[in-house]
Amino acid sequence: MYANKFGRFMLGLYSRKTATACGGLQSTAGRSGFSWTAVCKQRTLWLQRSACLNTRKNTVPCHVRARSASQTTVDPDEVRRFQSLASKWWDEQGEFAALHAMNDLRVPFIRDNLLNVHRVRHPGKPLRGLRILDVGCGGGLLTEPLGRLGANVLGIDPVGDSIGTAQLHSSIDPDLCERVCYRASTLEELAAEEDEAEEEQGAGQFDAVVASEVVEHLADLETFAFCCNQVLKLGGSLFITTINKTNVSYALGIVVAEQLLRIVPSGTHDWDKFISPVELERLLESNGFSVQSVQGMLYNPVSGAWSWTDSTAINYALHAVKVRDDPHTEQAGGSSPHPEDHHAAATHG
Amino acid sequence: MTASRLQMSAEHGDDSGKNDVYDVIISGGGMVGSAMACSLGMDPNLEGRKILLLEAGNKKVMDKVPENYSIRVSSISPGSATILSGIGAWEHITKMRCKPYKKMQVWDACSDALITFDKENLQDEMAYIVENDIIVAALTKQLDSLSDNVQVKYRSKVVKYAWPLPHQAADAIPWVKVTLASGETVQTKLLIGADGPNSMVRRELGIPTVKWNYDQSAVVAVLHLSEPTENNVAWQRFLPTGPIAMLPLSDTESSLVWSTSHRLAEELLELDEESFVDAINSAFVSLALTIKTAGSLFRGALSVIMPSAGSPRQLPPSVAGIGPKTRVMFPLGIGHASEYIRHRVALVGDAAHRVHPLAGQGANLGFGDVACLTQLVSQAAFDGKDLGAMQHLLQYETERQRHNLPMMAAIDLMKRLYSTNAAPAVLLRTFGLQATNMLPALKEQIVAFASK
């Protein structure tokens, strides 16, 4: 996959973790944190886009792409590096233990809400026939369960190494490599492609977009919401899990989680980038979405398990549905497909 | 299923050596292994998955129920009957042959202490006596109807297992690899070991097992009763050498399970039929050997306090002859694997735990394992999880160990307590048994626990 190598060359090695984490990534970049905005601003994206277009065709030959990536384009040194990263990403008791545990909440949340919207039942593969985009997929922790449930999933992440790791991990499972694809890309790039190919009827449209633990790392949420709207079908679902901007989330989410208990590597989160559910809802509704539900999540560091909770003070999950194509029109307050849900405030049981 | 498998092999055309990867492989096609295969095959969340059952023996088909009873039987609790009914096998069993019993009488040879278990007014069944062959045949029949989801390979003995590493390492196999005697290899995301008390899966994993042999063997036979009777009572008498049990099979026949020392067991096998029958009859009706007075005094005292408690004593039916099949003996032991699971592996049935037959619980514990593991695997599939992941396997282990260990400890304790005729032990168990007999609430608890 060309996108892989170009991704790393163009974007440098932005990493979510600090210098203490991945040894292999030290050589090229010492920056911690990454910003979607900075990436967007690089107009040299054109080069990447042309490379991406060659490998654009989606679902059917997906497994071919995955196979060729792990066998011919990627050289052995890279494979070894991906494998060492894999042991970090895919160690359920390792650095990403909390993310692994979060699957217990977010997979049923996505699955059940999608099943409510799409009422066709396929026993054994509940999400069959649905196309899902996993934004900021990282090592594929959430992408794989969604693939196992029968959906065709495209995982994107600007960090090429994560994509390489994710591809390697899913390529060994014959069940997954038919349905799960990865691409080193940003959401803006993907949305721009969809724009180009709009004549191809619904060719690039997704039934659902998942942005789990991503929004708190973005600088430009307007663009993010706009792009989500672009790539979704009408009536498609947007799932976001993120952290609220409250005193409690500062105390527990940053001080305790990062510095004291080190549940998350230090420097991962920037409190200024957190967003409250009310604000996120306002943002989404002005971009053509209707928020269906918001639910609080709570992590128990002792048991290592997440649970649903009434309070959205720290972590929360949000489900919104695309109701309008044109995101720039001010909400007229008139007819809308889901008028009964506009009252949904911060917390929704 | 064949279509998707062909598609898979086409896609991996150039991955030479990439074998079929199954979702679940069950090693061992006995009662518990076959039940596991049926249970997974019928689960809606596992539809479209590839399940394989490996059995070293031949396919056990039973077109017609044989006239003679087979000597190995199991006592199936109502809980197990529910599980078997959920997987569609109980219907076949009742059509073939099974005997419900309503009452159980257990008494001590050393002191005449007695306890009876029965449901109110003998309305409901306590449990069922079913021949093991019939259970396996019923499950086989059910598996035949599930051939879309479940593949069964008979005469497939496993010679080697290769275990996966928890994290992806270069050139490491991520799945469990099973090598058969025929040279064929298959891989799986989850291996379920249902291969009996001498489990190869458990041994190859190096799971430490607490086990010891009882100094006892069980003699089993089919008994012909002197005269037809309603025969809905299970009888068990604790002799100093070990318990003798008579379990009803029909109005005219019963099954014998006599656990005794190895030497006595061998002697019993060598007796001619008439002497053997005499030995059985006298074992049940002989007068109490030791402490009679203390027992009857205690009973007298208790009946003053609680006059109405306790059912009257009955005598078991007398035996006239034994079935055409010769008697057999097999050694008894206890075993418990300290871990039921590893990454991508789970043990069920006798592979995980082995008990003394005196409480008739061995098969029931196994069916309980099947129900628990199926429910957890099904939920994991519905949550998009890797079927071999440790999280739900650990839940299975915890839940079943919590259930099985107390039961096994109780059975072992009973065995030890009743293996002696030393006075203190006899007094203790006499009082204990009689007191329990007089407390209906306690008896209900015991029956409920054993019926799960």
Tab-separated table of N, CA and C in Angstrom, chain A residues 63 67 71 80 83 86-87 90-92 103-104 107-108 111-112 115 123-126 144-146 148-149 165 168-178, chain B residues 4 7-8 10-15 18 21 23 44-49 166-171 174-175 189 379 381-387 389-391:
chain	number	residue	atom	x	y	z
A	63	HIS	N	-9.062	-7.531	0.647
A	63	HIS	CA	-8.105	-8.495	1.168
A	63	HIS	C	-6.842	-8.512	0.322
A	67	ARG	N	-3.169	-8.033	1.834
A	67	ARG	CA	-2.148	-9.063	1.648
A	67	ARG	C	-0.896	-8.468	1.034
A	71	GLN	N	2.987	-8.216	2.399
A	71	GLN	CA	3.946	-9.140	1.814
A	71	GLN	C	4.928	-8.480	0.869
A	80	ARG	N	9.064	-5.968	11.301
A	80	ARG	CA	9.530	-6.225	12.661
A	80	ARG	C	9.119	-5.103	13.597
A	83	GLN	N	5.595	-5.437	14.448
A	83	GLN	CA	5.354	-6.512	15.392
A	83	GLN	C	5.684	-6.085	16.804
A	86	ALA	N	2.932	-4.076	17.803
A	86	ALA	CA	1.745	-4.897	18.002
A	86	ALA	C	1.702	-5.402	19.427
A	87	SER	N	2.880	-5.762	19.959
A	87	SER	CA	2.863	-6.295	21.312
A	87	SER	C	2.473	-5.208	22.298
A	90	TRP	N	-1.616	-4.643	21.220
A	90	TRP	CA	-2.512	-5.766	21.402
A	90	TRP	C	-2.308	-6.526	22.700
A	91	ASP	N	-1.502	-6.014	23.587
A	91	ASP	CA	-1.371	-6.612	24.890
A	91	ASP	C	-2.533	-6.116	25.751
A	92	GLU	N	-3.437	-7.025	26.070
A	92	GLU	CA	-4.637	-6.581	26.772
A	92	GLU	C	-4.364	-6.097	28.178
A	103	ASN	N	-13.806	-1.583	24.940
A	103	ASN	CA	-14.586	-2.293	23.936
A	103	ASN	C	-15.848	-2.900	24.526
A	104	ASP	N	-15.780	-3.264	25.814
A	104	ASP	CA	-16.948	-3.863	26.460
A	104	ASP	C	-18.127	-2.915	26.452
A	107	VAL	N	-18.411	-1.352	21.838
A	107	VAL	CA	-18.907	-2.251	20.793
A	107	VAL	C	-20.415	-2.489	20.954
A	108	PRO	N	-20.908	-2.841	22.142
A	108	PRO	CA	-22.362	-2.975	22.270
A	108	PRO	C	-23.101	-1.676	21.981
A	111	ARG	N	-23.113	-1.393	18.209
A	111	ARG	CA	-23.906	-2.485	17.644
A	111	ARG	C	-25.389	-2.280	17.886
A	112	ASP	N	-25.757	-2.001	19.132
A	112	ASP	CA	-27.174	-1.900	19.461
A	112	ASP	C	-27.832	-0.706	18.793
A	115	LEU	N	-28.289	-1.564	15.193
A	115	LEU	CA	-29.364	-2.533	15.011
A	115	LEU	C	-30.728	-1.869	15.146
A	123	PRO	N	-28.509	-13.379	12.028
A	123	PRO	CA	-27.920	-14.069	13.190
A	123	PRO	C	-26.467	-14.437	12.935
A	124	GLY	N	-25.641	-14.202	13.901
A	124	GLY	CA	-24.227	-14.525	13.750
A	124	GLY	C	-23.417	-13.350	13.231
A	125	LYS	N	-24.000	-12.533	12.368
A	125	LYS	CA	-23.255	-11.374	11.839
A	125	LYS	C	-24.197	-10.166	11.886
A	126	PRO	N	-24.412	-9.626	13.065
A	126	PRO	CA	-25.440	-8.601	13.218
A	126	PRO	C	-25.230	-7.353	12.355
A	144	GLU	N	-11.395	-4.226	14.666
A	144	GLU	CA	-11.546	-5.681	14.543
A	144	GLU	C	-12.865	-6.196	15.089
A	145	PRO	N	-13.294	-5.830	16.302
A	145	PRO	CA	-14.598	-6.339	16.759
A	145	PRO	C	-15.738	-5.968	15.820
A	146	LEU	N	-15.682	-4.751	15.255
A	146	LEU	CA	-16.755	-4.366	14.337
A	146	LEU	C	-16.717	-5.239	13.087
A	148	ARG	N	-15.628	-8.301	13.018
A	148	ARG	CA	-16.111	-9.636	13.398
A	148	ARG	C	-17.617	-9.687	13.431
A	149	LEU	N	-18.248	-8.558	13.701
A	149	LEU	CA	-19.702	-8.542	13.741
A	149	LEU	C	-20.314	-8.460	12.351
A	165	THR	N	0.682	-1.884	11.909
A	165	THR	CA	0.418	-2.850	12.969
A	165	THR	C	-0.974	-3.431	12.839
A	168	LEU	N	-1.236	-5.868	9.937
A	168	LEU	CA	-0.563	-7.122	10.219
A	168	LEU	C	-1.412	-7.993	11.131
A	169	HIS	N	-2.004	-7.353	12.137
A	169	HIS	CA	-2.771	-8.123	13.107
A	169	HIS	C	-4.029	-8.705	12.497
A	170	SER	N	-4.663	-7.957	11.607
A	170	SER	CA	-5.910	-8.479	11.051
A	170	SER	C	-5.671	-9.409	9.876
A	171	SER	N	-4.467	-9.365	9.289
A	171	SER	CA	-4.252	-10.178	8.097
A	171	SER	C	-4.184	-11.662	8.421
A	172	ILE	N	-3.869	-12.011	9.665
A	172	ILE	CA	-3.740	-13.428	9.984
A	172	ILE	C	-5.084	-14.093	10.192
A	173	ASP	N	-6.122	-13.321	10.403
A	173	ASP	CA	-7.437	-13.909	10.671
A	173	ASP	C	-8.227	-13.967	9.370
A	174	PRO	N	-8.481	-15.150	8.850
A	174	PRO	CA	-9.162	-15.237	7.554
A	174	PRO	C	-10.552	-14.612	7.592
A	175	ASP	N	-11.142	-14.618	8.777
A	175	ASP	CA	-12.462	-14.041	8.935
A	175	ASP	C	-12.436	-12.527	8.733
A	176	LEU	N	-11.351	-11.903	9.171
A	176	LEU	CA	-11.290	-10.442	9.187
A	176	LEU	C	-10.755	-9.857	7.906
A	177	CYS	N	-9.780	-10.501	7.293
A	177	CYS	CA	-9.115	-9.780	6.207
A	177	CYS	C	-10.015	-9.564	5.008
A	178	GLU	N	-11.171	-10.255	4.985
A	178	GLU	CA	-12.118	-9.942	3.913
A	178	GLU	C	-12.835	-8.639	4.169
B	4	SER	N	-18.237	-20.996	1.693
B	4	SER	CA	-17.343	-19.993	2.277
B	4	SER	C	-15.955	-20.560	2.463
B	7	GLN	N	-14.182	-20.340	-0.777
B	7	GLN	CA	-13.814	-18.959	-1.057
B	7	GLN	C	-12.565	-18.596	-0.299
B	8	MET	N	-12.509	-19.073	0.949
B	8	MET	CA	-11.348	-18.783	1.789
B	8	MET	C	-10.092	-19.388	1.218
B	10	ALA	N	-9.498	-20.085	-1.778
B	10	ALA	CA	-9.118	-19.395	-3.007
B	10	ALA	C	-8.363	-18.123	-2.688
B	11	GLU	N	-8.836	-17.403	-1.687
B	11	GLU	CA	-8.179	-16.143	-1.345
B	11	GLU	C	-6.787	-16.384	-0.822
B	12	HIS	N	-6.603	-17.460	-0.112
B	12	HIS	CA	-5.283	-17.708	0.451
B	12	HIS	C	-4.514	-18.687	-0.402
B	13	GLY	N	-4.821	-18.630	-1.696
B	13	GLY	CA	-4.206	-19.583	-2.610
B	13	GLY	C	-2.704	-19.640	-2.507
B	14	ASP	N	-2.082	-18.465	-2.325
B	14	ASP	CA	-0.627	-18.572	-2.328
B	14	ASP	C	-0.047	-18.680	-0.932
B	15	ASP	N	-0.914	-18.746	0.075
B	15	ASP	CA	-0.393	-18.976	1.421
B	15	ASP	C	-0.262	-20.462	1.622
B	18	LYS	N	-1.300	-22.861	4.733
B	18	LYS	CA	-2.316	-22.265	5.608
B	18	LYS	C	-3.505	-23.198	5.644
B	21	VAL	N	-8.807	-22.711	9.250
B	21	VAL	CA	-8.860	-22.197	10.608
B	21	VAL	C	-10.302	-22.281	11.070
B	23	ASP	N	-13.319	-21.920	14.001
B	23	ASP	CA	-13.585	-21.039	15.131
B	23	ASP	C	-13.450	-21.802	16.443
B	44	PRO	N	-27.618	-19.146	18.208
B	44	PRO	CA	-27.831	-18.203	17.103
B	44	PRO	C	-26.682	-17.222	16.911
B	45	ASN	N	-25.997	-16.837	17.990
B	45	ASN	CA	-24.900	-15.894	17.815
B	45	ASN	C	-23.686	-16.522	17.150
B	46	LEU	N	-23.661	-17.863	17.073
B	46	LEU	CA	-22.520	-18.526	16.468
B	46	LEU	C	-22.877	-19.063	15.093
B	47	GLU	N	-23.949	-18.575	14.529
B	47	GLU	CA	-24.336	-19.063	13.213
B	47	GLU	C	-23.296	-18.669	12.183
B	48	GLY	N	-22.985	-19.591	11.295
B	48	GLY	CA	-21.996	-19.286	10.280
B	48	GLY	C	-20.571	-19.528	10.743
B	49	ARG	N	-20.391	-19.902	12.007
B	49	ARG	CA	-19.034	-20.206	12.475
B	49	ARG	C	-18.676	-21.633	12.109
B	166	PRO	N	0.752	-15.582	23.348
B	166	PRO	CA	-0.279	-14.563	23.516
B	166	PRO	C	-0.120	-13.377	22.582
B	167	HIS	N	1.108	-13.017	22.231
B	167	HIS	CA	1.250	-11.879	21.324
B	167	HIS	C	1.912	-12.321	20.047
B	168	GLN	N	1.610	-11.576	19.024
B	168	GLN	CA	2.140	-11.911	17.715
B	168	GLN	C	3.653	-11.809	17.711
B	169	ALA	N	4.309	-12.903	17.458
B	169	ALA	CA	5.761	-12.834	17.282
B	169	ALA	C	6.058	-13.324	15.879
B	170	ALA	N	7.223	-13.017	15.403
B	170	ALA	CA	7.549	-13.370	14.018
B	170	ALA	C	7.408	-14.863	13.799
B	171	ASP	N	6.725	-15.227	12.722
B	171	ASP	CA	6.571	-16.628	12.345
B	171	ASP	C	5.879	-17.482	13.395
B	174	PRO	N	-0.617	-17.969	15.406
B	174	PRO	CA	-1.496	-17.288	16.342
B	174	PRO	C	-2.607	-18.191	16.857
B	175	TRP	N	-2.819	-19.342	16.218
B	175	TRP	CA	-3.936	-20.196	16.617
B	175	TRP	C	-3.414	-21.491	17.234
B	189	LYS	N	-9.363	-21.108	16.691
B	189	LYS	CA	-9.257	-19.940	17.549
B	189	LYS	C	-9.537	-20.304	18.999
B	379	GLN	N	-21.980	-14.898	24.063
B	379	GLN	CA	-21.981	-13.463	24.358
B	379	GLN	C	-20.733	-12.800	23.787
B	381	ALA	N	-19.115	-13.699	21.150
B	381	ALA	CA	-19.289	-13.579	19.696
B	381	ALA	C	-20.180	-12.397	19.371
B	382	PHE	N	-21.222	-12.205	20.169
B	382	PHE	CA	-22.142	-11.090	19.931
B	382	PHE	C	-21.469	-9.750	20.219
B	383	ASP	N	-20.425	-9.753	21.011
B	383	ASP	CA	-19.683	-8.525	21.294
B	383	ASP	C	-18.489	-8.359	20.375
B	384	GLY	N	-18.390	-9.209	19.358
B	384	GLY	CA	-17.307	-9.068	18.389
B	384	GLY	C	-15.947	-9.458	18.935
B	385	LYS	N	-15.928	-10.232	20.029
B	385	LYS	CA	-14.621	-10.563	20.616
B	385	LYS	C	-13.994	-11.760	19.923
B	386	ASP	N	-12.693	-11.847	20.077
B	386	ASP	CA	-11.940	-13.020	19.660
B	386	ASP	C	-12.388	-14.169	20.572
B	387	LEU	N	-12.827	-15.297	19.974
B	387	LEU	CA	-13.388	-16.370	20.784
B	387	LEU	C	-12.398	-16.973	21.765
B	389	ALA	N	-10.160	-15.319	23.507
B	389	ALA	CA	-9.606	-14.315	24.416
B	389	ALA	C	-9.828	-14.715	25.863
B	390	MET	N	-8.893	-14.282	26.704
B	390	MET	CA	-8.892	-14.745	28.080
B	390	MET	C	-10.058	-14.206	28.897
B	391	GLN	N	-10.567	-13.039	28.529
B	391	GLN	CA	-11.527	-12.399	29.424
B	391	GLN	C	-12.729	-13.281	29.727
